[in-house]
Coordinates of C-alpha atoms in Angstrom, one line a residue:
D96 CA 6.5 -15.1 -11.2
I97 CA 10.0 -16.1 -10.0
I98 CA 9.6 -18.0 -6.7
S99 CA 13.0 -17.9 -4.1
D100 CA 11.4 -19.7 -0.8
P101 CA 12.9 -22.8 0.3
I102 CA 10.7 -25.7 -0.6
T103 CA 11.6 -27.8 2.4
P104 CA 14.1 -26.0 5.0
G105 CA 16.5 -28.1 6.3
N106 CA 16.3 -31.2 3.6
N107 CA 19.4 -30.4 1.5
F108 CA 17.8 -28.7 -1.3
T109 CA 15.8 -25.5 -1.9
L110 CA 13.2 -24.5 -4.7
D111 CA 15.8 -22.1 -6.1
G112 CA 13.8 -20.5 -8.6
G113 CA 10.4 -21.4 -10.3
L114 CA 8.9 -20.1 -13.5
I115 CA 4.9 -20.5 -13.8
L116 CA 4.9 -20.0 -17.5
D117 CA 1.6 -18.7 -19.0
A118 CA 0.7 -19.0 -22.9
N119 CA 1.9 -16.3 -24.8
V120 CA 3.4 -14.2 -21.7
S121 CA 7.1 -12.9 -21.8
I122 CA 9.0 -14.8 -19.0
G123 CA 11.7 -13.1 -17.8
T124 CA 14.9 -14.3 -15.7
Q125 CA 18.0 -12.9 -14.2
A126 CA 20.0 -13.3 -17.3
E127 CA 17.7 -13.8 -20.1
S128 CA 14.3 -13.7 -21.3
I129 CA 12.4 -16.1 -23.3
T130 CA 8.4 -15.8 -25.1
L131 CA 6.5 -19.0 -24.8
S132 CA 3.6 -19.1 -27.6
V133 CA 2.0 -22.6 -26.7
G134 CA -1.8 -22.3 -27.9
T135 CA -4.7 -20.1 -29.0
V136 CA -7.6 -18.8 -27.4
A137 CA -10.8 -19.6 -29.8
A138 CA -13.6 -16.9 -30.0
N139 CA -16.5 -18.0 -27.4
A140 CA -18.8 -16.8 -29.8
G141 CA -18.0 -19.1 -32.1
N142 CA -18.0 -22.2 -30.0
E143 CA -20.6 -24.6 -30.0
V144 CA -21.9 -25.3 -26.6
F145 CA -21.5 -29.2 -25.8
L146 CA -22.4 -28.9 -22.1
E147 CA -24.3 -26.7 -19.9
S148 CA -23.4 -25.8 -16.4
G149 CA -25.3 -28.1 -13.7
S150 CA -26.4 -30.6 -16.3
N151 CA -23.1 -33.3 -15.4
D152 CA -20.9 -34.0 -12.7
L153 CA -18.2 -31.3 -13.4
T154 CA -17.5 -28.0 -12.0
I155 CA -18.5 -24.8 -14.0
G156 CA -14.8 -24.4 -14.8
Q157 CA -14.3 -28.1 -16.1
V158 CA -17.7 -27.2 -18.4
D159 CA -15.7 -24.4 -20.0
V160 CA -12.6 -26.8 -20.7
V161 CA -14.5 -29.1 -22.1
N162 CA -16.6 -27.0 -24.6
A163 CA -13.2 -25.1 -25.6
W164 CA -11.6 -29.0 -26.0
R165 CA -14.5 -30.0 -28.1
S166 CA -14.4 -26.9 -30.2
D167 CA -10.7 -27.6 -31.0
A168 CA -8.9 -30.8 -29.5
D169 CA -5.9 -29.7 -30.9
D170 CA -5.4 -26.7 -29.0
P171 CA -3.0 -26.9 -26.0
V172 CA -4.0 -23.4 -24.5
Y173 CA -5.4 -25.0 -21.6
N174 CA -2.0 -26.5 -20.4
L175 CA -0.1 -24.5 -17.6
P176 CA 3.5 -24.9 -18.1
S177 CA 5.8 -24.2 -15.3
C178 CA 9.5 -25.4 -14.7
F179 CA 11.5 -25.1 -11.1
K180 CA 14.9 -25.1 -10.1
F181 CA 16.1 -27.3 -7.3
T182 CA 19.5 -26.3 -5.9
G183 CA 21.5 -28.9 -3.4
R184 CA 21.4 -32.4 -3.1
L185 CA 18.2 -33.9 -4.1
D186 CA 17.2 -37.6 -3.6
V187 CA 15.8 -38.4 -7.0
D188 CA 13.9 -41.8 -5.5
R189 CA 12.6 -39.6 -2.5
F190 CA 11.5 -37.0 -4.7
R191 CA 9.9 -40.0 -7.4
S192 CA 7.7 -41.2 -4.4
S193 CA 7.1 -37.7 -3.0
I194 CA 5.2 -37.3 -6.6
E195 CA 3.4 -40.2 -6.5
A196 CA 2.2 -39.5 -2.9
V197 CA 1.0 -36.0 -4.1
V198 CA -0.8 -37.3 -7.1
A199 CA -2.7 -40.2 -5.5
A200 CA -3.8 -38.2 -2.7
N201 CA -5.3 -35.8 -5.1
P202 CA -8.4 -37.2 -7.2
S203 CA -8.3 -34.3 -9.6
L204 CA -4.7 -35.2 -10.7
T205 CA -5.6 -38.6 -11.5
S206 CA -9.2 -38.1 -13.1
T207 CA -9.9 -37.8 -16.9
L208 CA -13.2 -37.1 -18.8
D209 CA -15.6 -40.1 -18.6
P210 CA -16.4 -41.9 -22.0
E211 CA -19.7 -40.0 -21.9
G212 CA -18.2 -36.1 -21.1
Q213 CA -20.5 -35.7 -18.2
G214 CA -18.4 -36.3 -15.5
L215 CA -15.0 -37.8 -13.8
A216 CA -13.3 -41.1 -14.4
I217 CA -10.4 -41.6 -11.7
S218 CA -7.8 -43.6 -13.2
D219 CA -5.7 -46.3 -11.3
P220 CA -2.0 -46.2 -11.1
G221 CA -0.1 -47.8 -13.9
S222 CA -2.7 -47.3 -16.6
E223 CA -1.9 -44.8 -19.6
R224 CA -4.2 -42.1 -18.1
Y225 CA -2.5 -41.8 -14.6
P226 CA 0.1 -39.2 -14.3
S227 CA 3.9 -40.7 -13.9
L228 CA 7.2 -38.6 -13.3
E229 CA 9.7 -39.0 -16.5
I230 CA 13.5 -38.6 -15.5
E231 CA 16.0 -37.2 -17.7
P232 CA 19.3 -38.4 -16.1
D233 CA 22.2 -36.5 -18.1
F234 CA 20.6 -33.0 -18.9
D235 CA 23.7 -31.0 -19.9
G236 CA 21.3 -27.8 -22.2
D237 CA 21.2 -24.2 -20.9
L238 CA 18.2 -22.3 -19.7
E239 CA 16.9 -21.7 -23.1
D240 CA 17.2 -25.4 -23.9
L241 CA 15.5 -26.2 -20.7
L242 CA 12.8 -23.7 -21.5
Q243 CA 12.3 -25.1 -24.9
H244 CA 11.7 -28.8 -23.6
V245 CA 8.8 -27.4 -21.7
V246 CA 7.7 -25.5 -24.6
A247 CA 7.5 -28.9 -26.6
I248 CA 5.5 -30.5 -23.3
A249 CA 3.3 -28.3 -23.0
G250 CA 2.6 -27.8 -26.6
K251 CA 1.3 -31.1 -27.0
A252 CA -2.4 -31.0 -26.8
T253 CA -4.3 -32.9 -24.0
D254 CA -6.5 -35.2 -24.5
L255 CA -9.3 -35.1 -21.7
Q256 CA -10.7 -38.5 -22.0
A257 CA -7.2 -40.3 -22.6
G258 CA -5.4 -38.3 -20.3
P259 CA -2.9 -37.9 -18.4
L260 CA -3.9 -34.6 -17.5
V261 CA -0.7 -33.9 -16.1
R262 CA 3.1 -34.1 -17.5
M263 CA 5.8 -34.1 -15.2
K264 CA 9.8 -34.4 -16.0
L265 CA 13.0 -34.2 -13.7
F266 CA 16.2 -32.9 -15.5
C267 CA 18.9 -33.9 -13.4
T268 CA 22.3 -31.8 -14.4
G269 CA 24.7 -33.8 -12.3
K270 CA 25.8 -29.9 -11.4
G271 CA 23.9 -29.3 -8.1
H272 CA 20.8 -28.7 -9.3
H273 CA 17.8 -30.1 -11.0
Y274 CA 15.1 -28.6 -12.9
F275 CA 11.3 -30.0 -12.6
A276 CA 8.8 -29.6 -15.4
F277 CA 5.5 -29.5 -14.5
V278 CA 2.5 -29.0 -17.1
P279 CA -1.0 -29.7 -15.6
N280 CA -4.3 -29.2 -17.8
Q281 CA -6.6 -26.7 -16.4
F282 CA -9.1 -29.2 -16.2
A283 CA -7.8 -30.8 -13.2
F284 CA -5.8 -27.5 -12.1
D285 CA -6.0 -23.9 -11.4
G286 CA -3.5 -21.2 -10.5
W287 CA -4.2 -21.3 -6.6
S288 CA -3.2 -25.1 -6.9
F289 CA 0.6 -24.4 -7.9
D290 CA 1.1 -23.3 -3.9
V291 CA -1.0 -26.3 -2.9
F292 CA 0.8 -28.9 -5.2
L293 CA 4.3 -27.3 -3.7
R294 CA 3.3 -27.5 -0.2
Q295 CA 1.9 -31.1 -0.3
L296 CA 5.3 -32.1 -2.2
S297 CA 7.4 -30.1 0.4
E298 CA 5.5 -32.1 3.2
A299 CA 6.0 -35.6 1.3
Y300 CA 9.5 -35.1 0.6
E301 CA 10.2 -34.1 4.6
H302 CA 8.4 -37.5 5.6
G303 CA 10.8 -39.8 3.1
G304 CA 8.1 -39.7 0.5
Q305 CA 4.8 -40.0 2.1
L306 CA 2.0 -37.7 2.9
P307 CA 0.4 -38.2 6.3
E308 CA -3.0 -39.4 6.6
K309 CA -5.8 -36.4 6.5
P310 CA -8.5 -36.5 8.7
D311 CA -11.4 -38.0 7.2
T312 CA -13.4 -34.8 8.2
E313 CA -12.0 -32.9 5.3
L314 CA -13.3 -31.9 2.3
S315 CA -12.4 -33.5 -1.0
Y316 CA -12.6 -32.2 -4.6
Q317 CA -15.8 -34.2 -5.3
D318 CA -17.5 -32.9 -2.3
F319 CA -16.9 -29.4 -3.9
V320 CA -18.3 -30.6 -7.3
A321 CA -21.3 -32.1 -5.6
W322 CA -21.8 -28.9 -3.9
Q323 CA -21.6 -26.6 -6.8
R324 CA -24.1 -28.7 -8.6
R325 CA -26.7 -28.7 -6.2
Q326 CA -26.5 -24.7 -6.3
S327 CA -26.6 -24.7 -10.2
H328 CA -30.2 -23.9 -11.3
P329 CA -29.7 -22.7 -15.1
E330 CA -33.2 -21.0 -15.2
E331 CA -32.9 -19.3 -11.9
T332 CA -29.3 -18.3 -12.8
V333 CA -30.1 -16.9 -15.8
E334 CA -33.0 -14.5 -14.9
H335 CA -31.1 -13.4 -11.8
W336 CA -28.1 -12.4 -14.2
T337 CA -30.0 -10.7 -16.8
S338 CA -31.8 -8.8 -14.2
L339 CA -28.6 -7.5 -12.6
V340 CA -27.1 -6.7 -16.2
S341 CA -30.5 -4.9 -17.7
G342 CA -29.9 -1.2 -18.6
F343 CA -26.3 -1.9 -19.6
S344 CA -25.4 -0.8 -23.1
D345 CA -25.2 -3.4 -25.9
L346 CA -21.7 -3.1 -27.1
P347 CA -22.0 -2.2 -31.3
A348 CA -21.0 -4.9 -33.8
W349 CA -17.5 -4.8 -34.5
N350 CA -16.2 -4.7 -38.1
P351 CA -12.6 -5.3 -37.9
P352 CA -10.5 -3.6 -40.3
D353 CA -9.7 -4.7 -44.1
R354 CA -6.3 -6.4 -43.5
P355 CA -4.2 -9.6 -43.0
G356 CA -5.1 -11.2 -39.5
A357 CA -7.5 -8.7 -38.6
G358 CA -10.4 -10.0 -36.5
K359 CA -8.8 -12.9 -35.1
V360 CA -8.9 -13.9 -31.6
G361 CA -5.4 -13.8 -29.6
F362 CA -3.2 -11.7 -27.3
S363 CA -1.5 -8.4 -27.7
L364 CA 1.5 -8.7 -25.5
F365 CA 3.5 -5.6 -24.4
E366 CA 5.5 -4.7 -21.4
L367 CA 5.8 -2.1 -19.1
S368 CA 9.1 -0.5 -17.3
Q369 CA 9.9 -1.1 -13.9
Q370 CA 9.2 2.7 -13.5
D371 CA 5.8 2.5 -14.9
V372 CA 4.7 -0.6 -12.6
E373 CA 5.9 1.5 -9.5
K374 CA 3.8 4.6 -10.8
L375 CA 0.6 2.3 -11.4
E376 CA 1.3 0.4 -8.0
A377 CA 1.5 3.9 -6.2
S378 CA -1.6 5.0 -8.0
A379 CA -3.3 2.0 -6.8
Q380 CA -2.3 2.2 -3.3
S381 CA -3.2 5.9 -2.8
L382 CA -6.7 4.5 -4.2
G383 CA -6.8 2.0 -1.8
F384 CA -7.1 -0.5 -4.4
K385 CA -4.7 -3.3 -5.9
L386 CA -3.0 -3.1 -9.1
A387 CA -5.5 -5.6 -10.7
D388 CA -8.5 -3.1 -9.8
V389 CA -6.6 -0.3 -11.8
A390 CA -5.6 -2.6 -14.9
L391 CA -9.6 -3.6 -14.8
G392 CA -10.1 0.3 -14.5
I393 CA -7.8 0.9 -17.4
F394 CA -9.3 -1.9 -19.6
A395 CA -13.0 -0.5 -19.1
Q396 CA -11.8 3.2 -19.9
S397 CA -10.4 1.7 -23.2
L398 CA -13.2 -0.6 -24.1
A399 CA -15.6 2.1 -23.4
R400 CA -13.9 5.0 -25.4
S401 CA -14.0 2.3 -28.5
A402 CA -17.6 1.4 -28.1
G403 CA -18.8 4.9 -27.4
V404 CA -20.8 3.8 -24.3
N405 CA -20.4 4.6 -20.6
N406 CA -21.3 1.7 -18.6
L407 CA -19.9 -1.9 -19.1
S408 CA -20.7 -5.5 -17.8
I409 CA -17.2 -7.0 -17.7
D410 CA -16.8 -10.7 -16.8
V411 CA -14.1 -11.6 -14.6
A412 CA -12.5 -14.8 -13.1
T413 CA -12.8 -15.7 -9.4
S414 CA -11.0 -18.3 -7.4
G415 CA -14.2 -20.0 -6.7
R416 CA -12.7 -21.1 -3.2
Y417 CA -15.6 -19.7 -0.9
F418 CA -14.9 -22.1 2.0
P419 CA -11.8 -21.9 4.1
E420 CA -11.6 -25.6 3.7
L421 CA -11.3 -25.5 0.2
F422 CA -8.0 -23.8 0.3
S423 CA -5.7 -26.8 0.4
I424 CA -7.2 -28.7 -2.3
I425 CA -5.8 -29.1 -5.9
G426 CA -8.4 -28.7 -8.7
L427 CA -10.3 -26.2 -10.9
F428 CA -12.3 -24.1 -8.8
Y429 CA -12.6 -20.8 -10.4
Q430 CA -15.8 -19.1 -11.6
D431 CA -17.0 -16.3 -13.8
L432 CA -18.4 -13.2 -12.3
P433 CA -20.2 -10.3 -14.1
I434 CA -18.7 -6.8 -12.8
S435 CA -20.9 -3.7 -13.5
I436 CA -18.5 -0.8 -14.5
D437 CA -19.9 3.0 -14.6
V438 CA -17.0 4.4 -16.8
F439 CA -16.0 8.3 -16.0
E440 CA -13.7 10.5 -17.8
S441 CA -10.6 9.5 -16.0
V442 CA -9.5 6.2 -15.3
R443 CA -9.1 7.7 -11.4
E444 CA -12.5 8.1 -11.2
T445 CA -13.6 5.0 -13.2
V446 CA -11.5 2.7 -10.3
Q447 CA -12.9 4.9 -7.4

């Protein structure tokens, strides 16, 4: 996504352009594009389960991240690289203070996995596990150089216990703009949190590097962790979802073709033309659905044809922010949700 809205109107600089960079996804800018490849994804079927949801003081999403990390601690796939361009007069000291204020106000950013691997350990300022802003005062590279710096930061695996779980670097060009590389790990951060982080950063900068105090009545990330754990009853959960997906076809075992690289888990990347995107958006609107719904229907149609079945249960991710009180909290909230899909002859019928 290219973010072009002002981050703080009237404060002498704007957030001119931000790249939310996802691993193995091609990111385009007005002038050029670059493909990032900072990690791989392991096959879930081959991963050993180290933690079970509800048996610890972690969210369901964090349990998933921990299990993947213990399977391959050198894989940086759960790092979320981003880079933002600030145009105008930026007070670097006030920006640093604003970053420190936002980090201090969000325990998810200062937390790591505890030594027992069962919960969160909050780090103190000044410790090696505590996130801090690095500043490069005289950056004179071009956009491609900048993005390579971001890839290097994001490509370093994150130790969930040693931390820090957030890496930040400000590149000062001396040309009227700055670049801010922000790379949180998904153990502490989800996609929704980007907007929350930027709003808080804007608010802190506008108040001279300090965030206004929050009312004591506001929910915290720890409140959500405790609430989610109270909802977790593994035996009842398994029984509930097993009953819901009963009757659906098991996919036949897949035997990869005999060729180099076949069967390796990863990403398949392709790009659609603007004309194709507009056609898909028009089709989605005519059906009263979002583009994501159409994409899911296409995926289900393709998978059903390959497997020779006409009903599927596909797992999708939800934000997990079920209450308005959670909208303004930084953390990892997402949860998986199995979607039961009957597949018809056409994608249109499937989506409907």
